[in-house]
mmCIF file of C-alpha atoms in Angstrom:
data_model
loop_
_atom_site.group_PDB
_atom_site.id
_atom_site.type_symbol
_atom_site.label_atom_id
_atom_site.label_comp_id
_atom_site.label_asym_id
_atom_site.label_seq_id
_atom_site.Cartn_x
_atom_site.Cartn_y
_atom_site.Cartn_z
ATOM 1 C CA UNK Z 14 93.761 155.789 101.275
ATOM 2 C CA UNK Z 15 93.144 159.133 102.069
ATOM 3 C CA UNK Z 16 88.952 160.436 101.645
ATOM 4 C CA UNK Z 17 87.099 163.144 102.181
ATOM 5 C CA UNK Z 18 82.966 162.558 103.011
ATOM 6 C CA UNK Z 19 80.899 165.876 102.803
ATOM 7 C CA UNK Z 20 76.985 166.101 102.994
ATOM 8 C CA UNK Z 21 74.925 165.291 99.734
ATOM 9 C CA UNK Z 22 73.274 168.239 97.916
ATOM 10 C CA UNK Z 23 71.366 169.675 97.029
ATOM 11 C CA UNK Z 24 71.094 172.163 100.078
ATOM 12 C CA UNK Z 25 68.655 174.624 99.773
ATOM 13 C CA UNK Z 26 68.137 177.448 102.183
ATOM 14 C CA UNK Z 27 66.652 180.924 102.591
ATOM 15 C CA UNK Z 28 68.117 184.086 102.418
ATOM 16 C CA UNK Z 29 69.931 185.085 106.265
ATOM 17 C CA UNK Z 30 69.494 181.347 107.335
ATOM 18 C CA UNK Z 31 72.102 179.515 109.275
ATOM 19 C CA UNK Z 32 74.418 177.158 106.880
ATOM 20 C CA UNK Z 33 76.190 174.244 107.895
ATOM 21 C CA UNK Z 34 77.757 171.607 105.798
ATOM 22 C CA UNK Z 35 79.435 168.657 107.184
ATOM 23 C CA UNK Z 36 82.743 167.024 106.160
ATOM 24 C CA UNK Z 37 84.905 164.552 107.547
ATOM 25 C CA UNK Z 38 88.012 162.950 106.436
ATOM 26 C CA UNK Z 39 90.232 160.124 106.590
ATOM 27 C CA UNK Z 40 93.967 160.686 105.952
ATOM 28 C CA UNK Z 41 97.335 159.746 107.382
ATOM 29 C CA UNK Z 42 99.619 162.282 109.173
ATOM 30 C CA UNK Z 43 98.495 165.461 109.784
ATOM 31 C CA UNK Z 44 96.716 166.912 106.703
ATOM 32 C CA UNK Z 45 95.984 170.228 105.803
ATOM 33 C CA UNK Z 46 92.571 170.869 105.215
ATOM 34 C CA UNK Z 47 90.372 173.199 102.677
ATOM 35 C CA UNK Z 48 87.095 174.429 101.011
ATOM 36 C CA UNK Z 49 87.356 175.025 98.171
ATOM 37 C CA UNK Z 50 84.073 177.021 96.155
ATOM 38 C CA UNK Z 51 82.780 176.703 92.413
ATOM 39 C CA UNK Z 52 80.090 179.777 91.611
ATOM 40 C CA UNK Z 53 77.863 179.350 88.372
ATOM 41 C CA UNK Z 54 80.267 179.469 85.325
ATOM 42 C CA UNK Z 55 83.550 179.995 87.319
ATOM 43 C CA UNK Z 56 86.637 178.016 88.283
ATOM 44 C CA UNK Z 57 86.988 176.341 91.749
ATOM 45 C CA UNK Z 58 88.866 179.003 94.010
ATOM 46 C CA UNK Z 59 89.919 178.487 97.653
ATOM 47 C CA UNK Z 60 87.292 179.673 100.117
ATOM 48 C CA UNK Z 61 89.305 178.840 103.325
ATOM 49 C CA UNK Z 62 91.997 176.761 104.986
ATOM 50 C CA UNK Z 63 93.387 175.297 107.874
ATOM 51 C CA UNK Z 64 96.931 173.691 108.673
ATOM 52 C CA UNK Z 65 97.021 171.994 111.997
ATOM 53 C CA UNK Z 66 94.521 170.764 114.548
ATOM 54 C CA UNK Z 67 92.085 173.614 116.367
ATOM 55 C CA UNK Z 68 93.080 175.923 113.685
ATOM 56 C CA UNK Z 69 90.131 177.913 112.143
ATOM 57 C CA UNK Z 70 90.097 179.251 108.917
ATOM 58 C CA UNK Z 71 87.677 181.967 108.020
ATOM 59 C CA UNK Z 72 86.717 183.933 104.908
ATOM 60 C CA UNK Z 73 83.429 185.665 103.319
ATOM 61 C CA UNK Z 74 81.433 185.090 106.851
ATOM 62 C CA UNK Z 75 82.041 181.689 106.257
ATOM 63 C CA UNK Z 76 84.237 179.869 109.029
ATOM 64 C CA UNK Z 77 85.541 175.933 109.663
ATOM 65 C CA UNK Z 78 87.383 174.665 112.202
ATOM 66 C CA UNK Z 79 89.876 171.956 112.249
ATOM 67 C CA UNK Z 80 89.233 168.910 114.438
ATOM 68 C CA UNK Z 81 91.642 166.259 114.934
ATOM 69 C CA UNK Z 82 89.501 164.249 117.559
ATOM 70 C CA UNK Z 83 86.307 163.882 115.157
ATOM 71 C CA UNK Z 84 88.162 164.122 111.813
ATOM 72 C CA UNK Z 85 86.166 166.945 110.849
ATOM 73 C CA UNK Z 86 86.311 170.314 109.016
ATOM 74 C CA UNK Z 87 82.368 171.651 108.812
ATOM 75 C CA UNK Z 88 81.715 174.793 106.824
ATOM 76 C CA UNK Z 89 79.648 177.511 109.120
ATOM 77 C CA UNK Z 90 78.021 180.832 108.143
ATOM 78 C CA UNK Z 91 75.354 182.999 110.373
ATOM 79 C CA UNK Z 92 73.721 184.346 107.682
ATOM 80 C CA UNK Z 93 73.607 183.315 103.911
ATOM 81 C CA UNK Z 94 72.929 185.286 101.099
ATOM 82 C CA UNK Z 95 71.634 184.506 97.791
ATOM 83 C CA UNK Z 96 75.146 185.345 96.028
ATOM 84 C CA UNK Z 97 76.568 182.339 98.116
ATOM 85 C CA UNK Z 98 74.888 179.806 95.717
ATOM 86 C CA UNK Z 99 77.248 177.286 94.794
ATOM 87 C CA UNK Z 100 79.023 174.395 94.880
ATOM 88 C CA UNK Z 101 81.105 173.804 97.684
ATOM 89 C CA UNK Z 102 84.135 170.923 97.783
ATOM 90 C CA UNK Z 103 86.009 170.405 100.958
ATOM 91 C CA UNK Z 104 89.368 168.776 100.574
ATOM 92 C CA UNK Z 105 92.349 167.918 102.164
ATOM 93 C CA UNK Z 106 96.271 167.437 101.306
ATOM 94 C CA UNK Z 107 98.496 164.840 103.092
ATOM 95 C CA UNK Z 108 101.883 166.410 102.289
ATOM 96 C CA UNK Z 109 105.252 165.053 104.153
ATOM 97 C CA UNK Z 110 107.802 166.811 102.739
ATOM 98 C CA UNK Z 111 108.199 164.752 99.427
ATOM 99 C CA UNK Z 112 105.129 162.983 99.464
ATOM 100 C CA UNK Z 113 101.711 163.054 97.601
ATOM 101 C CA UNK Z 114 100.602 166.520 97.249
ATOM 102 C CA UNK Z 115 97.006 166.403 95.168
ATOM 103 C CA UNK Z 116 94.120 167.145 97.353
ATOM 104 C CA UNK Z 117 91.628 164.736 97.725
ATOM 105 C CA UNK Z 118 88.240 166.583 97.422
ATOM 106 C CA UNK Z 119 84.802 165.193 98.344
ATOM 107 C CA UNK Z 120 81.795 164.900 96.065
ATOM 108 C CA UNK Z 121 80.576 168.651 96.702
ATOM 109 C CA UNK Z 122 77.786 170.268 98.150
ATOM 110 C CA UNK Z 123 75.290 172.209 95.956
ATOM 111 C CA UNK Z 124 74.169 175.358 97.949
ATOM 112 C CA UNK Z 125 71.063 177.187 96.867
ATOM 113 C CA UNK Z 126 69.598 180.132 98.390
ATOM 114 C CA UNK Z 127 66.114 181.317 98.212
ATOM 115 C CA UNK Z 128 65.311 185.437 98.317
ATOM 116 C CA UNK A 4 98.293 189.424 87.082
ATOM 117 C CA UNK A 5 97.360 186.357 84.956
ATOM 118 C CA UNK A 6 95.530 183.129 86.486
ATOM 119 C CA UNK A 7 96.146 179.524 85.195
ATOM 120 C CA UNK A 8 94.897 179.293 81.786
ATOM 121 C CA UNK A 9 93.779 176.365 80.089
ATOM 122 C CA UNK A 10 93.629 175.233 76.264
ATOM 123 C CA UNK A 11 91.130 174.366 74.638
ATOM 124 C CA UNK A 12 88.257 175.059 76.888
ATOM 125 C CA UNK A 13 86.418 172.534 74.995
ATOM 126 C CA UNK A 14 87.688 169.379 72.709
ATOM 127 C CA UNK A 15 85.022 166.820 71.368
ATOM 128 C CA UNK A 16 87.148 163.852 69.542
ATOM 129 C CA UNK A 17 86.259 160.216 68.563
ATOM 130 C CA UNK A 18 86.964 157.299 70.327
ATOM 131 C CA UNK A 19 90.502 155.922 69.657
ATOM 132 C CA UNK A 20 91.974 159.122 68.904
ATOM 133 C CA UNK A 21 95.115 160.972 70.278
ATOM 134 C CA UNK A 22 94.440 164.305 72.546
ATOM 135 C CA UNK A 23 97.002 166.752 74.021
ATOM 136 C CA UNK A 24 95.484 169.502 76.525
ATOM 137 C CA UNK A 25 97.621 172.539 77.647
ATOM 138 C CA UNK A 26 98.454 174.272 80.704
ATOM 139 C CA UNK A 27 99.666 177.936 81.445
ATOM 140 C CA UNK A 28 100.215 177.997 85.135
ATOM 141 C CA UNK A 29 100.900 181.467 86.920
ATOM 142 C CA UNK A 30 104.426 182.862 86.437
ATOM 143 C CA UNK A 31 106.707 181.622 89.016
ATOM 144 C CA UNK A 32 104.832 178.889 90.181
ATOM 145 C CA UNK A 33 107.024 175.967 90.646
ATOM 146 C CA UNK A 34 104.389 173.329 91.282
ATOM 147 C CA UNK A 35 101.405 172.046 88.515
ATOM 148 C CA UNK A 36 98.585 169.767 89.356
ATOM 149 C CA UNK A 37 96.292 168.138 87.084
ATOM 150 C CA UNK A 38 92.778 167.066 87.942
ATOM 151 C CA UNK A 39 89.548 165.050 86.475
ATOM 152 C CA UNK A 40 86.152 165.867 87.417
ATOM 153 C CA UNK A 41 83.566 163.802 86.015
ATOM 154 C CA UNK A 42 79.897 165.146 86.606
ATOM 155 C CA UNK A 43 78.552 165.233 89.896
ATOM 156 C CA UNK A 44 82.114 164.368 91.247
ATOM 157 C CA UNK A 45 84.527 166.202 93.181
ATOM 158 C CA UNK A 46 88.444 166.576 91.083
ATOM 159 C CA UNK A 47 90.192 163.411 91.367
ATOM 160 C CA UNK A 48 94.228 164.013 91.291
ATOM 161 C CA UNK A 49 96.032 162.794 88.563
ATOM 162 C CA UNK A 50 99.705 164.122 88.672
ATOM 163 C CA UNK A 51 101.846 166.808 89.895
ATOM 164 C CA UNK A 52 105.228 168.450 88.990
ATOM 165 C CA UNK A 53 107.641 170.337 91.118
ATOM 166 C CA UNK A 54 109.743 171.750 88.433
ATOM 167 C CA UNK A 55 110.349 169.743 85.159
ATOM 168 C CA UNK A 56 109.718 166.424 87.128
ATOM 169 C CA UNK A 57 106.684 164.563 87.993
ATOM 170 C CA UNK A 58 106.842 163.940 91.471
ATOM 171 C CA UNK A 59 103.711 161.855 91.980
ATOM 172 C CA UNK A 60 101.898 160.206 88.755
ATOM 173 C CA UNK A 61 99.682 157.767 91.224
ATOM 174 C CA UNK A 62 96.744 159.211 90.238
ATOM 175 C CA UNK A 63 97.136 158.358 86.220
ATOM 176 C CA UNK A 64 94.378 155.744 85.765
ATOM 177 C CA UNK A 65 96.599 153.913 83.277
ATOM 178 C CA UNK A 66 99.006 153.753 80.954
ATOM 179 C CA UNK A 67 97.225 155.773 78.045
ATOM 180 C CA UNK A 68 97.748 159.321 80.292
ATOM 181 C CA UNK A 69 101.069 160.951 80.083
ATOM 182 C CA UNK A 70 101.852 164.500 81.136
ATOM 183 C CA UNK A 71 105.207 166.300 80.394
ATOM 184 C CA UNK A 72 106.504 169.592 81.485
ATOM 185 C CA UNK A 73 109.621 169.921 79.791
ATOM 186 C CA UNK A 74 110.816 173.791 81.030
ATOM 187 C CA UNK A 75 108.859 173.979 84.099
ATOM 188 C CA UNK A 76 106.344 176.200 83.056
ATOM 189 C CA UNK A 77 103.665 175.115 80.362
ATOM 190 C CA UNK A 78 102.334 171.495 80.906
ATOM 191 C CA UNK A 79 100.754 169.185 78.316
ATOM 192 C CA UNK A 80 98.480 166.146 79.336
ATOM 193 C CA UNK A 81 98.465 163.405 76.617
ATOM 194 C CA UNK A 82 95.506 160.536 76.168
ATOM 195 C CA UNK A 83 96.158 158.141 73.638
ATOM 196 C CA UNK A 84 93.633 155.991 72.476
ATOM 197 C CA UNK A 85 90.906 158.042 73.761
ATOM 198 C CA UNK A 86 87.701 156.073 75.377
ATOM 199 C CA UNK A 87 84.284 157.222 75.904
ATOM 200 C CA UNK A 88 84.863 156.794 79.646
ATOM 201 C CA UNK A 89 87.935 159.652 79.470
ATOM 202 C CA UNK A 90 85.163 162.357 78.894
ATOM 203 C CA UNK A 91 85.615 164.807 81.666
ATOM 204 C CA UNK A 92 86.708 167.977 82.670
ATOM 205 C CA UNK A 93 89.903 168.375 83.172
ATOM 206 C CA UNK A 94 91.503 171.212 85.516
ATOM 207 C CA UNK A 95 94.925 172.358 86.082
ATOM 208 C CA UNK A 96 95.988 174.190 88.856
ATOM 209 C CA UNK A 97 99.410 175.355 89.844
ATOM 210 C CA UNK A 98 100.866 176.772 93.585
ATOM 211 C CA UNK A 99 104.079 178.613 94.679
ATOM 212 C CA UNK A 100 105.757 175.527 95.293
ATOM 213 C CA UNK A 101 104.698 171.638 96.428
ATOM 214 C CA UNK A 102 103.497 171.893 99.785
ATOM 215 C CA UNK A 103 100.276 170.740 101.641
ATOM 216 C CA UNK A 104 99.305 174.284 103.079
ATOM 217 C CA UNK A 105 100.215 176.404 100.058
ATOM 218 C CA UNK A 106 96.942 177.319 97.761
ATOM 219 C CA UNK A 107 96.521 175.672 94.645
ATOM 220 C CA UNK A 108 95.151 177.958 92.146
ATOM 221 C CA UNK A 109 92.948 176.424 89.593
ATOM 222 C CA UNK A 110 92.106 176.859 85.798
ATOM 223 C CA UNK A 111 88.748 176.950 83.997
ATOM 224 C CA UNK A 112 89.614 173.361 82.971
ATOM 225 C CA UNK A 113 89.086 171.744 79.467
ATOM 226 C CA UNK A 114 85.870 169.867 79.061
ATOM 227 C CA UNK A 115 86.727 166.910 77.131
ATOM 228 C CA UNK A 116 83.960 164.950 75.234
ATOM 229 C CA UNK A 117 85.057 161.422 73.703
ATOM 230 C CA UNK A 118 82.008 160.380 71.024
#
Protein backbone atom coordinates (compact mmCIF):
# COMPACT_ATOMS: atom_id res chain seq x y z
CA UNK A 1 0.00 0.00 0.00
CA UNK A 2 0.87 3.67 -0.14
CA UNK A 3 3.13 5.11 2.53
CA UNK A 4 4.94 8.34 3.41
CA UNK A 5 8.09 8.59 5.49
CA UNK A 6 9.29 11.91 6.84
CA UNK A 7 12.08 12.85 9.17
CA UNK A 8 11.42 12.56 12.85
CA UNK A 9 11.22 15.67 14.96
CA UNK A 10 11.41 17.87 16.74
CA UNK A 11 13.62 19.94 14.50
CA UNK A 12 14.99 23.01 16.29
CA UNK A 13 16.57 25.85 14.29
CA UNK A 14 17.55 29.42 14.86
CA UNK A 15 15.73 32.21 13.06
CA UNK A 16 17.02 32.82 9.50
CA UNK A 17 18.46 29.31 9.26
CA UNK A 18 17.95 27.12 6.17
CA UNK A 19 15.31 24.44 6.54
CA UNK A 20 15.00 21.02 4.94
CA UNK A 21 12.41 18.45 6.01
CA UNK A 22 12.86 15.18 4.15
CA UNK A 23 9.92 13.23 2.76
CA UNK A 24 9.94 10.03 0.70
CA UNK A 25 6.98 8.01 -0.50
CA UNK A 26 5.85 4.67 -1.84
CA UNK A 27 2.82 4.64 -4.12
CA UNK A 28 1.28 2.94 -7.09
CA UNK A 29 0.92 4.98 -10.23
CA UNK A 30 1.55 8.71 -10.22
CA UNK A 31 0.40 10.29 -6.99
CA UNK A 32 -0.11 13.94 -6.20
CA UNK A 33 2.08 15.16 -3.35
CA UNK A 34 1.29 17.68 -0.64
CA UNK A 35 2.72 19.45 2.38
CA UNK A 36 0.19 20.36 5.07
CA UNK A 37 0.98 22.52 8.11
CA UNK A 38 -0.65 22.67 11.52
CA UNK A 39 0.09 25.83 13.51
CA UNK A 40 -0.40 25.72 17.28
CA UNK A 41 -4.10 25.68 18.12
CA UNK A 42 -5.18 25.60 14.48
CA UNK A 43 -6.41 23.01 11.99
CA UNK A 44 -4.50 21.41 9.15
CA UNK A 45 -4.02 23.63 6.13
CA UNK A 46 -2.46 23.04 2.76
CA UNK A 47 0.98 24.63 2.40
CA UNK A 48 1.87 23.53 -1.14
CA UNK A 49 1.35 20.75 -3.66
CA UNK A 50 2.73 19.18 -6.84
CA UNK A 51 0.75 16.94 -9.14
CA UNK A 52 3.35 15.53 -11.53
CA UNK A 53 7.03 14.72 -11.73
CA UNK A 54 9.44 17.70 -11.69
CA UNK A 55 6.67 20.09 -10.60
CA UNK A 56 7.71 22.54 -7.89
CA UNK A 57 5.15 23.65 -5.35
CA UNK A 58 5.79 26.89 -3.50
CA UNK A 59 4.06 29.09 -0.93
CA UNK A 60 5.11 31.50 1.85
CA UNK A 61 8.78 31.03 0.96
CA UNK A 62 8.57 27.24 1.20
CA UNK A 63 9.33 25.03 -1.81
CA UNK A 64 9.22 21.33 -2.63
CA UNK A 65 10.01 19.53 -5.90
CA UNK A 66 8.33 16.28 -6.96
CA UNK A 67 11.23 13.90 -7.70
CA UNK A 68 9.94 10.70 -9.25
CA UNK A 69 13.39 9.15 -9.64
CA UNK A 70 14.09 9.37 -5.92
CA UNK A 71 10.39 9.21 -4.83
CA UNK A 72 10.94 12.31 -2.72
CA UNK A 73 9.24 15.63 -1.98
CA UNK A 74 11.55 17.43 0.44
CA UNK A 75 10.36 20.72 1.96
CA UNK A 76 12.81 23.64 1.97
CA UNK A 77 12.89 27.26 3.07
CA UNK A 78 15.84 29.58 2.77
CA UNK A 79 15.31 31.62 5.94
CA UNK A 80 12.90 30.48 8.62
CA UNK A 81 11.03 32.73 11.03
CA UNK A 82 9.67 32.14 14.51
CA UNK A 83 6.19 32.17 12.99
CA UNK A 84 7.07 29.04 10.97
CA UNK A 85 7.03 26.99 14.16
CA UNK A 86 4.42 24.30 13.53
CA UNK A 87 3.94 20.63 12.70
CA UNK A 88 4.49 19.80 9.01
CA UNK A 89 2.93 16.78 7.32
CA UNK A 90 3.91 15.29 3.99
CA UNK A 91 1.03 13.52 2.21
CA UNK A 92 0.11 11.85 -1.05
CA UNK A 93 -3.03 11.02 -2.99
CA UNK A 94 -3.17 8.10 -5.38
CA UNK A 95 -6.52 9.01 -6.91
CA UNK A 96 -6.96 7.34 -10.28
CA UNK A 97 -10.41 8.39 -11.45
CA UNK A 98 -12.55 6.19 -9.29
CA UNK A 99 -10.03 4.69 -6.96
CA UNK A 100 -9.17 5.68 -3.42
CA UNK A 101 -9.01 9.40 -2.87
CA UNK A 102 -8.01 9.65 0.76
CA UNK A 103 -4.70 11.24 1.62
CA UNK A 104 -1.89 9.13 3.07
CA UNK A 105 0.06 11.18 5.62
CA UNK A 106 3.47 10.90 7.19
CA UNK A 107 3.79 11.10 10.96
CA UNK A 108 4.57 14.80 10.98
CA UNK A 109 7.66 16.83 11.84
CA UNK A 110 7.50 19.32 14.68
CA UNK A 111 9.52 22.41 13.75
CA UNK A 112 10.66 24.81 16.47
CA UNK A 113 12.27 28.11 15.48
CA UNK A 114 14.14 29.97 18.20
CA UNK A 115 14.68 33.74 18.01
CA UNK B 1 -16.65 32.22 3.68
CA UNK B 2 -17.32 29.54 6.26
CA UNK B 3 -14.89 26.69 6.49
CA UNK B 4 -15.47 23.09 7.50
CA UNK B 5 -17.07 22.86 10.91
CA UNK B 6 -17.23 19.90 13.27
CA UNK B 7 -19.30 19.30 16.36
CA UNK B 8 -18.76 18.68 19.15
CA UNK B 9 -15.23 19.95 19.57
CA UNK B 10 -14.71 17.59 22.48
CA UNK B 11 -16.53 14.42 23.44
CA UNK B 12 -15.92 12.29 26.51
CA UNK B 13 -17.75 8.99 26.66
CA UNK B 14 -17.61 5.78 28.59
CA UNK B 15 -16.38 2.53 27.12
CA UNK B 16 -19.21 0.70 25.40
CA UNK B 17 -21.28 3.77 24.60
CA UNK B 18 -22.40 4.99 21.17
CA UNK B 19 -21.21 8.34 19.78
CA UNK B 20 -21.99 10.49 16.76
CA UNK B 21 -19.63 13.08 15.33
CA UNK B 22 -20.91 15.68 12.89
CA UNK B 23 -19.24 17.43 9.98
CA UNK B 24 -20.50 20.43 7.98
CA UNK B 25 -18.45 20.78 4.79
CA UNK B 26 -17.83 23.92 2.80
CA UNK B 27 -20.94 24.79 0.81
CA UNK B 28 -20.78 23.39 -2.71
CA UNK B 29 -18.08 20.82 -1.95
CA UNK B 30 -19.19 17.43 -3.22
CA UNK B 31 -16.37 15.33 -1.71
CA UNK B 32 -16.14 14.76 2.04
CA UNK B 33 -13.49 12.83 3.97
CA UNK B 34 -13.08 11.49 7.48
CA UNK B 35 -9.68 10.92 9.10
CA UNK B 36 -8.52 9.85 12.55
CA UNK B 37 -5.39 11.30 14.17
CA UNK B 38 -3.85 9.65 17.18
CA UNK B 39 -1.36 11.47 19.37
CA UNK B 40 1.98 11.94 17.65
CA UNK B 41 0.76 10.47 14.36
CA UNK B 42 -0.40 11.81 11.05
CA UNK B 43 -4.06 11.66 10.08
CA UNK B 44 -5.25 8.23 8.98
CA UNK B 45 -7.88 7.99 6.24
CA UNK B 46 -11.19 6.39 7.21
CA UNK B 47 -13.80 7.01 4.50
CA UNK B 48 -14.74 9.41 1.76
CA UNK B 49 -18.01 10.40 0.11
CA UNK B 50 -18.63 11.71 -3.37
CA UNK B 51 -22.11 13.14 -3.06
CA UNK B 52 -24.29 10.90 -0.92
CA UNK B 53 -22.46 7.64 -1.53
CA UNK B 54 -19.44 6.26 0.27
CA UNK B 55 -16.93 5.98 -2.57
CA UNK B 56 -14.24 4.38 -0.45
CA UNK B 57 -14.62 3.06 3.10
CA UNK B 58 -11.48 0.95 3.10
CA UNK B 59 -10.01 2.86 6.05
CA UNK B 60 -12.78 2.09 8.54
CA UNK B 61 -11.08 -0.10 11.17
CA UNK B 62 -14.02 -2.43 11.83
CA UNK B 63 -17.80 -2.68 11.67
CA UNK B 64 -18.27 -0.57 14.79
CA UNK B 65 -17.57 2.46 12.61
CA UNK B 66 -20.13 3.76 10.15
CA UNK B 67 -20.66 7.07 8.35
CA UNK B 68 -23.53 8.61 6.44
CA UNK B 69 -24.14 11.63 4.26
CA UNK B 70 -27.82 11.35 3.37
CA UNK B 71 -28.30 14.63 1.51
CA UNK B 72 -24.83 15.07 0.12
CA UNK B 73 -23.85 17.79 2.56
CA UNK B 74 -23.61 17.17 6.33
CA UNK B 75 -22.00 13.88 7.36
CA UNK B 76 -22.15 11.93 10.60
CA UNK B 77 -19.53 9.46 11.76
CA UNK B 78 -21.04 6.89 14.10
CA UNK B 79 -19.08 4.68 16.48
CA UNK B 80 -20.80 1.84 18.31
CA UNK B 81 -19.57 0.12 21.49
CA UNK B 82 -16.68 2.55 21.87
CA UNK B 83 -13.33 1.26 23.09
CA UNK B 84 -10.47 3.12 24.76
CA UNK B 85 -8.43 2.62 21.60
CA UNK B 86 -10.94 4.78 19.71
CA UNK B 87 -9.68 7.85 21.59
CA UNK B 88 -8.26 10.23 19.00
CA UNK B 89 -8.99 13.44 17.12
CA UNK B 90 -11.46 12.82 14.30
CA UNK B 91 -10.94 15.16 11.37
CA UNK B 92 -13.31 15.96 8.56
CA UNK B 93 -12.25 17.52 5.26
CA UNK B 94 -14.05 18.56 2.10
CA UNK B 95 -12.99 19.34 -1.44
CA UNK B 96 -14.71 20.78 -4.47
CA UNK B 97 -14.85 17.33 -5.99
CA UNK B 98 -12.98 14.07 -5.80
CA UNK B 99 -9.62 13.98 -7.50
CA UNK B 100 -6.08 13.71 -6.20
CA UNK B 101 -5.03 17.24 -7.09
CA UNK B 102 -7.96 19.03 -5.44
CA UNK B 103 -7.19 20.65 -2.11
CA UNK B 104 -8.84 19.14 0.91
CA UNK B 105 -9.95 21.72 3.50
CA UNK B 106 -9.85 20.43 7.05
CA UNK B 107 -12.09 21.16 9.98
CA UNK B 108 -10.78 21.75 13.53
CA UNK B 109 -11.56 18.17 14.56
CA UNK B 110 -13.48 16.45 17.33
CA UNK B 111 -11.37 15.17 20.21
CA UNK B 112 -12.92 11.89 21.38
CA UNK B 113 -11.92 10.48 24.74
CA UNK B 114 -13.20 7.07 25.76
CA UNK B 115 -12.86 6.41 29.49
